[in-house]
Short mmCIF file of C-alpha atoms in Angstrom, two decimals:
data_model
loop_
_atom_site.label_atom_id
_atom_site.label_comp_id
_atom_site.label_asym_id
_atom_site.label_seq_id
_atom_site.Cartn_x
_atom_site.Cartn_y
_atom_site.Cartn_z
CA UNK L 27 80.47 22.84 -265.66
CA UNK L 28 83.08 25.49 -264.85
CA UNK L 29 86.17 24.94 -262.70
CA UNK L 30 87.55 28.04 -260.99
CA UNK L 31 91.21 27.41 -260.21
CA UNK L 32 94.58 29.04 -259.53
CA UNK L 33 97.92 27.82 -260.89
CA UNK L 34 99.52 27.83 -257.41
CA UNK L 35 96.84 25.53 -255.90
CA UNK L 36 98.12 21.98 -255.34
CA UNK L 37 94.65 20.44 -255.51
CA UNK L 38 94.03 22.26 -258.79
CA UNK L 39 97.22 20.94 -260.33
CA UNK L 40 96.36 17.40 -259.23
CA UNK L 41 92.84 17.69 -260.66
CA UNK L 42 93.96 19.27 -263.98
CA UNK L 43 94.70 16.06 -265.94
CA UNK L 44 91.47 14.43 -264.69
CA UNK L 45 89.44 17.45 -265.75
CA UNK L 46 91.12 17.59 -269.16
CA UNK L 47 90.43 13.88 -269.72
CA UNK L 48 86.79 14.43 -268.75
CA UNK L 49 86.55 17.32 -271.22
CA UNK L 50 87.87 15.09 -274.00
CA UNK L 51 85.38 12.34 -273.16
CA UNK L 52 82.39 14.68 -272.83
CA UNK L 53 83.19 16.41 -276.12
CA UNK L 54 82.05 13.22 -277.87
CA UNK L 55 78.61 13.77 -276.31
CA UNK L 56 78.52 17.47 -277.18
CA UNK L 57 78.72 18.45 -273.49
CA UNK L 58 81.03 21.43 -272.85
CA UNK L 59 82.99 22.04 -269.67
CA UNK L 60 85.30 24.99 -268.97
CA UNK L 61 87.90 26.30 -266.56
CA UNK L 62 88.73 29.82 -265.35
CA UNK L 63 92.10 30.96 -263.97
CA UNK L 64 91.10 33.22 -261.09
CA UNK L 65 94.72 34.36 -260.72
CA UNK L 66 94.34 36.24 -263.99
CA UNK L 67 93.47 39.84 -263.15
CA UNK L 68 90.66 40.00 -265.69
CA UNK L 69 88.92 37.18 -263.79
CA UNK L 70 89.21 38.69 -260.30
CA UNK L 71 85.57 39.88 -260.29
CA UNK L 72 84.44 36.25 -260.27
CA UNK L 73 85.73 35.89 -256.69
CA UNK L 74 82.96 38.08 -255.29
CA UNK L 75 80.35 37.30 -257.92
CA UNK L 76 80.48 33.56 -257.25
CA UNK L 77 81.69 33.62 -253.61
CA UNK L 78 84.91 31.79 -254.42
CA UNK L 79 86.45 30.84 -251.08
CA UNK L 80 88.68 27.92 -252.00
CA UNK L 81 90.10 26.14 -255.02
CA UNK L 82 89.28 24.35 -257.10
CA UNK L 83 85.66 25.48 -256.84
CA UNK L 84 83.38 23.90 -259.41
CA UNK L 85 79.94 25.08 -260.46
CA UNK L 86 77.42 23.70 -262.91
CA UNK L 87 75.28 26.16 -264.85
CA UNK L 88 71.95 24.69 -265.95
CA UNK L 89 69.38 26.28 -268.23
CA UNK L 90 66.11 24.48 -267.49
CA UNK L 91 62.55 24.86 -268.74
CA UNK L 92 61.68 27.02 -265.71
CA UNK L 93 64.88 29.07 -265.57
CA UNK L 94 64.43 32.81 -265.06
CA UNK L 95 64.96 34.45 -268.49
CA UNK L 96 66.93 37.18 -266.71
CA UNK L 97 69.58 34.60 -265.83
CA UNK L 98 71.31 33.91 -269.17
CA UNK L 99 73.66 31.37 -267.57
CA UNK L 100 70.78 29.54 -265.93
CA UNK L 101 70.75 28.04 -262.45
CA UNK L 102 74.14 27.89 -260.73
CA UNK L 103 74.89 24.96 -258.41
CA UNK L 104 78.05 24.17 -256.47
CA UNK L 105 79.38 20.70 -257.29
CA UNK L 106 80.23 19.17 -253.91
CA UNK L 107 81.35 15.73 -255.04
CA UNK L 108 84.35 14.75 -252.95
CA UNK L 109 85.71 12.54 -255.72
CA UNK L 110 87.39 14.91 -258.18
CA UNK L 111 88.13 12.37 -260.90
CA UNK L 112 87.50 12.10 -264.62
CA UNK L 113 84.84 9.43 -264.11
CA UNK L 114 82.99 11.48 -261.48
CA UNK L 115 82.85 14.54 -263.75
CA UNK L 116 81.74 12.51 -266.78
CA UNK L 117 79.05 10.63 -264.85
CA UNK L 118 77.64 13.83 -263.32
CA UNK L 119 77.54 15.80 -266.56
CA UNK L 120 76.04 12.97 -268.58
CA UNK L 121 73.32 12.60 -265.93
CA UNK L 122 72.55 16.31 -266.29
CA UNK L 123 72.76 16.72 -270.05
CA UNK L 124 72.08 13.52 -271.97
CA UNK L 125 68.66 12.50 -273.22
CA UNK L 126 66.82 9.62 -271.51
CA UNK L 127 68.25 6.20 -272.26
CA UNK L 128 66.45 4.15 -274.91
CA UNK L 129 66.03 0.39 -274.44
CA UNK L 130 64.92 -2.03 -277.10
CA UNK L 131 65.47 -5.32 -275.27
CA UNK L 132 64.07 -6.82 -272.08
CA UNK L 133 67.57 -7.71 -270.88
CA UNK L 134 68.81 -4.11 -271.21
CA UNK L 135 65.69 -2.84 -269.48
CA UNK L 136 66.14 -5.31 -266.61
CA UNK L 137 69.78 -4.30 -266.18
CA UNK L 138 68.78 -0.62 -266.01
CA UNK L 139 66.15 -1.38 -263.34
CA UNK L 140 68.49 -3.59 -261.31
CA UNK L 141 71.14 -0.85 -261.31
CA UNK L 142 68.91 2.05 -260.35
CA UNK L 143 65.86 0.81 -258.40
CA UNK L 144 66.48 0.23 -254.68
CA UNK L 145 64.69 0.47 -251.35
CA UNK L 146 66.67 -0.08 -248.18
CA UNK L 147 67.72 1.91 -245.12
CA UNK L 148 70.83 3.20 -246.87
CA UNK L 149 69.87 3.18 -250.56
CA UNK L 150 66.70 4.44 -252.22
CA UNK L 151 66.26 4.78 -255.97
CA UNK L 152 63.52 4.82 -258.60
CA UNK L 153 63.44 5.21 -262.37
CA UNK L 154 61.10 7.16 -264.63
CA UNK L 155 59.99 5.03 -267.57
CA UNK L 156 58.38 6.47 -270.68
CA UNK L 157 56.51 4.53 -273.36
CA UNK L 158 56.34 6.53 -276.60
CA UNK L 159 55.31 5.67 -280.13
CA UNK L 160 57.13 8.65 -281.69
CA UNK L 161 60.33 10.33 -280.47
CA UNK L 162 59.28 13.52 -282.27
CA UNK L 163 55.96 13.76 -280.42
CA UNK L 164 55.15 16.59 -278.01
CA UNK L 165 54.81 14.02 -275.23
CA UNK L 166 58.36 12.78 -275.69
CA UNK L 167 59.74 16.32 -275.95
CA UNK L 168 58.14 17.21 -272.61
CA UNK L 169 59.56 13.99 -271.11
CA UNK L 170 63.04 14.85 -272.38
CA UNK L 171 62.90 18.41 -271.06
CA UNK L 172 61.77 17.17 -267.64
CA UNK L 173 64.92 15.10 -267.22
CA UNK L 174 67.52 17.67 -268.38
CA UNK L 175 69.57 19.17 -265.54
CA UNK L 176 68.38 16.63 -262.97
CA UNK L 177 70.74 13.79 -262.07
CA UNK L 178 68.07 11.94 -260.08
CA UNK L 179 65.98 9.98 -260.78
CA UNK L 180 67.18 8.29 -263.96
CA UNK L 181 64.87 8.54 -267.00
CA UNK L 182 64.59 5.94 -269.77
CA UNK L 183 62.10 5.10 -272.49
CA UNK L 184 60.91 2.26 -274.70
CA UNK L 185 58.85 2.10 -277.85
CA UNK L 186 57.65 -1.47 -277.40
CA UNK L 187 55.84 -1.86 -274.03
CA UNK L 188 56.73 -5.58 -274.00
CA UNK L 189 60.37 -4.58 -273.34
CA UNK L 190 59.27 -3.21 -269.95
CA UNK L 191 56.73 -5.91 -269.10
CA UNK L 192 58.80 -7.16 -266.17
CA UNK L 193 58.44 -3.73 -264.52
CA UNK L 194 54.95 -2.74 -265.66
CA UNK L 195 53.31 -6.14 -265.53
CA UNK L 196 52.17 -8.21 -268.50
CA UNK L 197 48.62 -6.84 -268.39
CA UNK L 198 49.66 -3.17 -268.45
CA UNK L 199 52.23 -3.82 -271.21
CA UNK L 200 49.59 -5.58 -273.32
CA UNK L 201 47.10 -2.76 -272.73
CA UNK L 202 49.61 -0.12 -273.91
CA UNK L 203 50.57 -2.21 -276.94
CA UNK L 204 46.93 -2.57 -277.97
CA UNK L 205 46.02 1.09 -277.44
CA UNK L 206 49.30 2.48 -278.82
CA UNK L 207 49.06 5.21 -276.20
CA UNK L 208 52.00 7.06 -274.67
CA UNK L 209 52.52 6.69 -270.92
CA UNK L 210 54.98 7.63 -268.17
CA UNK L 211 55.65 5.60 -265.02
CA UNK L 212 57.72 5.78 -261.88
CA UNK L 213 59.06 2.32 -261.07
CA UNK L 214 60.01 1.78 -257.42
CA UNK L 215 60.34 -0.94 -254.79
CA UNK L 216 58.37 0.94 -252.14
CA UNK L 217 56.65 -1.60 -249.90
CA UNK L 218 54.67 0.66 -247.55
CA UNK L 219 52.55 2.40 -250.20
CA UNK L 220 49.27 0.75 -251.23
CA UNK L 221 49.32 2.73 -254.48
CA UNK L 222 52.79 1.47 -255.48
CA UNK L 223 55.28 0.27 -256.32
CA UNK L 224 54.59 1.37 -259.94
CA UNK L 225 52.85 4.70 -260.52
CA UNK L 226 51.38 6.06 -263.76
CA UNK L 227 51.38 9.74 -264.69
CA UNK L 228 47.86 11.10 -265.39
CA UNK L 229 47.35 11.23 -269.14
CA UNK L 230 46.47 14.94 -269.15
CA UNK L 231 49.99 15.73 -267.88
CA UNK L 232 51.93 13.89 -270.61
CA UNK L 233 52.84 17.06 -272.53
CA UNK L 234 53.23 19.25 -269.40
CA UNK L 235 56.92 19.59 -268.45
CA UNK L 236 56.22 21.16 -265.07
CA UNK L 237 53.49 18.63 -264.39
CA UNK L 238 55.91 15.77 -265.07
CA UNK L 239 58.64 17.28 -262.88
CA UNK L 240 56.32 17.87 -259.91
CA UNK L 241 54.66 14.45 -260.23
CA UNK L 242 58.04 12.70 -260.40
CA UNK L 243 59.21 14.72 -257.39
CA UNK L 244 56.30 13.32 -255.38
CA UNK L 245 56.32 9.74 -256.65
CA UNK L 246 60.08 9.28 -256.37
CA UNK L 247 59.79 9.63 -252.58
CA UNK L 248 58.65 6.83 -250.26
CA UNK L 249 55.70 7.70 -248.05
CA UNK L 250 58.08 7.93 -245.07
CA UNK L 251 61.82 8.24 -245.43
CA UNK L 252 64.07 6.37 -242.99
CA UNK L 253 66.99 8.76 -242.63
CA UNK L 254 70.63 7.89 -243.05
CA UNK L 255 73.60 10.13 -243.78
CA UNK L 256 73.92 8.56 -247.23
CA UNK L 257 70.33 9.49 -248.10
CA UNK L 258 70.52 13.08 -246.86
CA UNK L 259 71.02 14.79 -250.23
CA UNK L 260 68.39 12.58 -251.92
CA UNK L 261 65.80 13.38 -249.25
CA UNK L 262 66.34 17.14 -249.46
CA UNK L 263 66.46 17.34 -253.28
CA UNK L 264 63.45 18.46 -255.30
CA UNK L 265 60.86 21.20 -255.58
CA UNK L 266 59.01 20.13 -252.42
CA UNK L 267 60.85 21.80 -249.56
CA UNK L 268 58.57 21.16 -246.60
CA UNK L 269 59.60 18.43 -244.18
CA UNK L 270 58.26 16.76 -241.07
CA UNK L 271 61.27 15.34 -239.25
CA UNK L 272 60.54 12.85 -236.46
CA UNK L 273 63.52 12.11 -234.20
CA UNK L 274 62.77 8.82 -232.42
CA UNK L 275 64.86 6.13 -230.74
CA UNK L 276 64.18 3.01 -232.82
CA UNK L 277 64.68 0.84 -229.73
CA UNK L 278 61.92 2.61 -227.84
CA UNK L 279 58.15 1.86 -227.84
CA UNK L 280 57.64 5.27 -229.49
CA UNK L 281 59.14 4.15 -232.83
CA UNK L 282 56.22 1.96 -234.03
CA UNK L 283 53.76 4.64 -232.88
CA UNK L 284 55.52 7.28 -234.98
CA UNK L 285 55.85 4.88 -237.94
CA UNK L 286 52.11 4.23 -237.91
CA UNK L 287 51.12 7.88 -237.45
CA UNK L 288 53.46 9.20 -240.14
CA UNK L 289 52.60 6.51 -242.69
CA UNK L 290 48.88 7.13 -242.23
CA UNK L 291 49.13 10.92 -242.50
CA UNK L 292 51.73 10.84 -245.29
CA UNK L 293 49.37 8.78 -247.44
CA UNK L 294 46.61 11.35 -246.90
CA UNK L 295 48.85 14.35 -247.54
CA UNK L 296 51.11 13.09 -250.30
CA UNK L 297 52.77 15.89 -252.21
CA UNK L 298 52.30 18.50 -249.48
CA UNK L 299 55.22 17.55 -247.29
CA UNK L 300 58.05 15.03 -246.98
CA UNK L 301 57.92 12.79 -243.90
CA UNK L 302 61.24 11.61 -242.46
CA UNK L 303 61.92 9.28 -239.52
CA UNK L 304 65.32 9.77 -237.90
CA UNK L 305 66.61 7.14 -235.48
CA UNK L 306 69.16 7.54 -232.69
CA UNK L 307 71.92 7.01 -235.28
CA UNK L 308 71.27 10.43 -236.83
CA UNK L 309 73.48 12.22 -234.34
CA UNK L 310 74.87 14.77 -236.80
CA UNK L 311 71.40 15.75 -237.97
CA UNK L 312 70.17 16.08 -234.39
CA UNK L 313 73.10 18.34 -233.63
CA UNK L 314 72.30 20.43 -236.73
CA UNK L 315 68.70 20.93 -235.58
CA UNK L 316 69.72 21.39 -231.93
CA UNK L 317 67.86 18.25 -230.84
CA UNK L 318 69.04 16.78 -227.52
CA UNK L 319 69.10 12.94 -227.91
CA UNK L 320 68.00 12.56 -224.28
CA UNK L 321 64.70 14.34 -225.08
CA UNK L 322 63.50 11.97 -227.83
CA UNK L 323 60.98 11.62 -229.35
CA UNK L 324 60.78 15.03 -231.02
CA UNK L 325 58.80 16.27 -234.02
CA UNK L 326 59.94 19.21 -236.13
CA UNK L 327 58.45 20.84 -239.23
CA UNK L 328 61.03 22.59 -241.40
CA UNK L 329 60.09 24.65 -244.44
CA UNK L 330 61.75 27.16 -246.72
CA UNK L 331 59.79 30.41 -246.73
CA UNK L 332 60.42 32.63 -249.80
CA UNK L 333 60.87 35.76 -247.65
CA UNK L 334 62.42 34.64 -244.36
CA UNK L 335 64.25 31.47 -245.39
CA UNK L 336 64.21 28.34 -243.24
CA UNK L 337 61.53 28.16 -240.54
CA UNK L 338 61.12 25.53 -237.83
CA UNK L 339 58.04 24.49 -235.84
CA UNK L 340 58.31 22.10 -232.91
CA UNK L 341 55.70 19.48 -231.96
CA UNK L 342 54.71 20.71 -228.52
CA UNK L 343 54.00 23.90 -226.60
CA UNK L 344 56.24 26.69 -225.36
CA UNK L 345 55.81 27.74 -221.74
CA UNK L 346 55.43 31.54 -221.82
CA UNK L 347 57.03 31.87 -218.37
CA UNK L 348 60.02 29.53 -218.55
CA UNK L 349 60.44 29.93 -222.35
CA UNK L 350 60.99 26.19 -222.54
CA UNK L 351 59.29 23.74 -224.88
CA UNK L 352 57.10 20.99 -223.49
CA UNK L 353 57.20 18.13 -226.02
CA UNK L 354 55.45 15.42 -224.02
CA UNK L 355 52.81 15.25 -226.75
CA UNK L 356 55.45 13.52 -228.92
CA UNK L 357 55.38 10.57 -226.51
CA UNK L 358 51.74 9.79 -227.31
CA UNK L 359 51.57 10.57 -231.03
CA UNK L 360 48.59 9.34 -233.06
CA UNK L 361 47.52 9.95 -236.65
CA UNK L 362 44.87 12.35 -235.33
CA UNK L 363 47.29 14.41 -233.21
CA UNK L 364 49.67 14.62 -236.16
CA UNK L 365 46.84 15.78 -238.46
CA UNK L 366 45.82 18.46 -235.97
CA UNK L 367 49.37 19.75 -235.66
CA UNK L 368 49.76 19.99 -239.44
CA UNK L 369 46.42 21.77 -239.75
CA UNK L 370 47.47 24.29 -237.09
CA UNK L 371 50.77 24.80 -238.91
CA UNK L 372 49.06 25.45 -242.24
CA UNK L 373 46.61 27.89 -240.65
CA UNK L 374 49.48 29.82 -239.04
CA UNK L 375 48.59 28.86 -235.47
CA UNK L 376 51.86 27.14 -234.53
CA UNK L 377 54.51 29.28 -232.87
CA UNK L 378 57.80 29.29 -234.71
CA UNK L 379 60.65 27.47 -232.97
CA UNK L 380 63.85 29.47 -232.67
CA UNK L 381 67.14 28.03 -231.54
CA UNK L 382 68.13 29.91 -228.44
CA UNK L 383 70.63 30.11 -225.64
CA UNK L 384 69.08 30.03 -222.16
CA UNK L 385 67.24 33.23 -221.24
CA UNK L 386 69.44 35.34 -218.93
CA UNK L 387 68.35 35.46 -215.30
CA UNK L 388 67.64 39.19 -215.61
CA UNK L 389 63.91 39.90 -215.68
CA UNK L 390 64.29 42.64 -218.26
CA UNK L 391 66.74 42.94 -221.12
CA UNK L 392 68.21 46.31 -222.05
CA UNK L 393 70.45 47.37 -224.91
CA UNK L 394 71.95 50.82 -225.13
CA UNK L 395 72.97 53.59 -222.69
CA UNK L 396 70.78 54.23 -219.66
CA UNK L 397 69.03 57.56 -219.20
CA UNK L 398 70.15 59.56 -216.21
CA UNK L 399 66.97 58.73 -214.30
CA UNK L 400 67.19 54.98 -214.97
CA UNK L 401 68.90 52.17 -213.11
CA UNK L 402 70.00 48.83 -214.46
CA UNK L 403 67.08 46.42 -214.48
CA UNK L 404 69.03 43.54 -212.95
CA UNK L 405 71.81 43.50 -210.45
CA UNK L 406 73.55 40.56 -212.10
CA UNK L 407 74.14 42.56 -215.30
CA UNK L 408 77.49 44.28 -214.83
CA UNK L 409 77.50 46.52 -217.90
CA UNK L 410 75.19 48.68 -219.98
CA UNK L 411 74.92 46.02 -222.72
CA UNK L 412 72.25 43.41 -221.97
CA UNK L 413 71.84 40.06 -223.61
CA UNK L 414 68.92 39.15 -225.89
CA UNK L 415 68.53 35.55 -227.03
CA UNK L 416 66.13 33.86 -229.42
CA UNK L 417 63.55 32.97 -226.77
CA UNK L 418 63.14 36.53 -225.49
CA UNK L 419 63.83 38.52 -228.65
CA UNK L 420 60.26 39.19 -229.82
CA UNK L 421 58.95 39.86 -226.31
CA UNK L 422 61.80 42.24 -225.47
CA UNK L 423 61.69 44.19 -228.72
CA UNK L 424 57.91 44.53 -228.67
CA UNK L 425 57.86 45.67 -225.04
CA UNK L 426 59.01 49.18 -225.98
CA UNK L 427 61.29 49.19 -222.94
CA UNK L 428 64.53 48.80 -224.80
CA UNK L 429 66.66 50.88 -227.08
CA UNK L 430 68.21 48.91 -229.91
#
């Protein structure tokens, strides 16, 4: 962790003793943190390099198993925790840097589960539990590497399976004790998944760091998320960055239809996409995605494309004449209609949804000076600069009738 600060910043001065106390505490764990005075001329280049726009600005630098070797400082992440205290810094850095917790008693194991495993509308949590005979084994080393740099979910391990019998079940604990085999589990409280609430990593992935990370990323998610502002960062964290957001009024008859359709399809397509139900209380999220609450229900696929960034695909059809989206199909959703939409999306046959202002009344859009033999295309345009919006951009540019 690195704090970028200036000596004239009031927030920096207030945070200074907390940060120093955190540094002292973390030194006992061998976890370094640092601070950089951006007011010092030699450090001015950091302002542009790290997009420093306010102070204090705090980044964590993490060198993970899959970090690009051309990035010697590893992956840089902005620390957005609003609580700039010693305890917040210590908790965050220990979650990133310390090895998985070891438990040798059933009581300690139970306390760890009770603290970290939840499933409610405003709190979701799982743990990753390893059972290892030898801490020096390749299986344990892969397990340890999979947890470093990732604050969620919490990892722990036991040597005696009986310690975790309350979570794994007596039969599974006895089986592991008799076979003396290593194993990794995700322990959850998910109630809508017939394969849960405890999941076991395939044995052929025990020594595969990337395999563990990707499997945990899938199994630490419920089949269908119920969105709340407090769960936002948890939902969007992880390697899987494809989402099906369903915006539905929970008081309407459409809610149980969407619940059924999404649960059915999510079970079939686990690991390919995250499914999220958003009720009428998710006003801020609806505003972010430009969803009008009066038009619910709405379905929206959002993915992160490596070349073009975030893309959105709406559940419905766009009228080529009015440029407006008809989303009536969302009012009669079924598992089959949802499957078909996802198949069309994966085959590239769903038109991308672009946020757009209303299309101007002018029938043709023009940018640039008119030729001497041309007249403005629309009388209601009172200048030589004509407006292009998202819904007419591709059509206008491809028409060949404009000069950009």
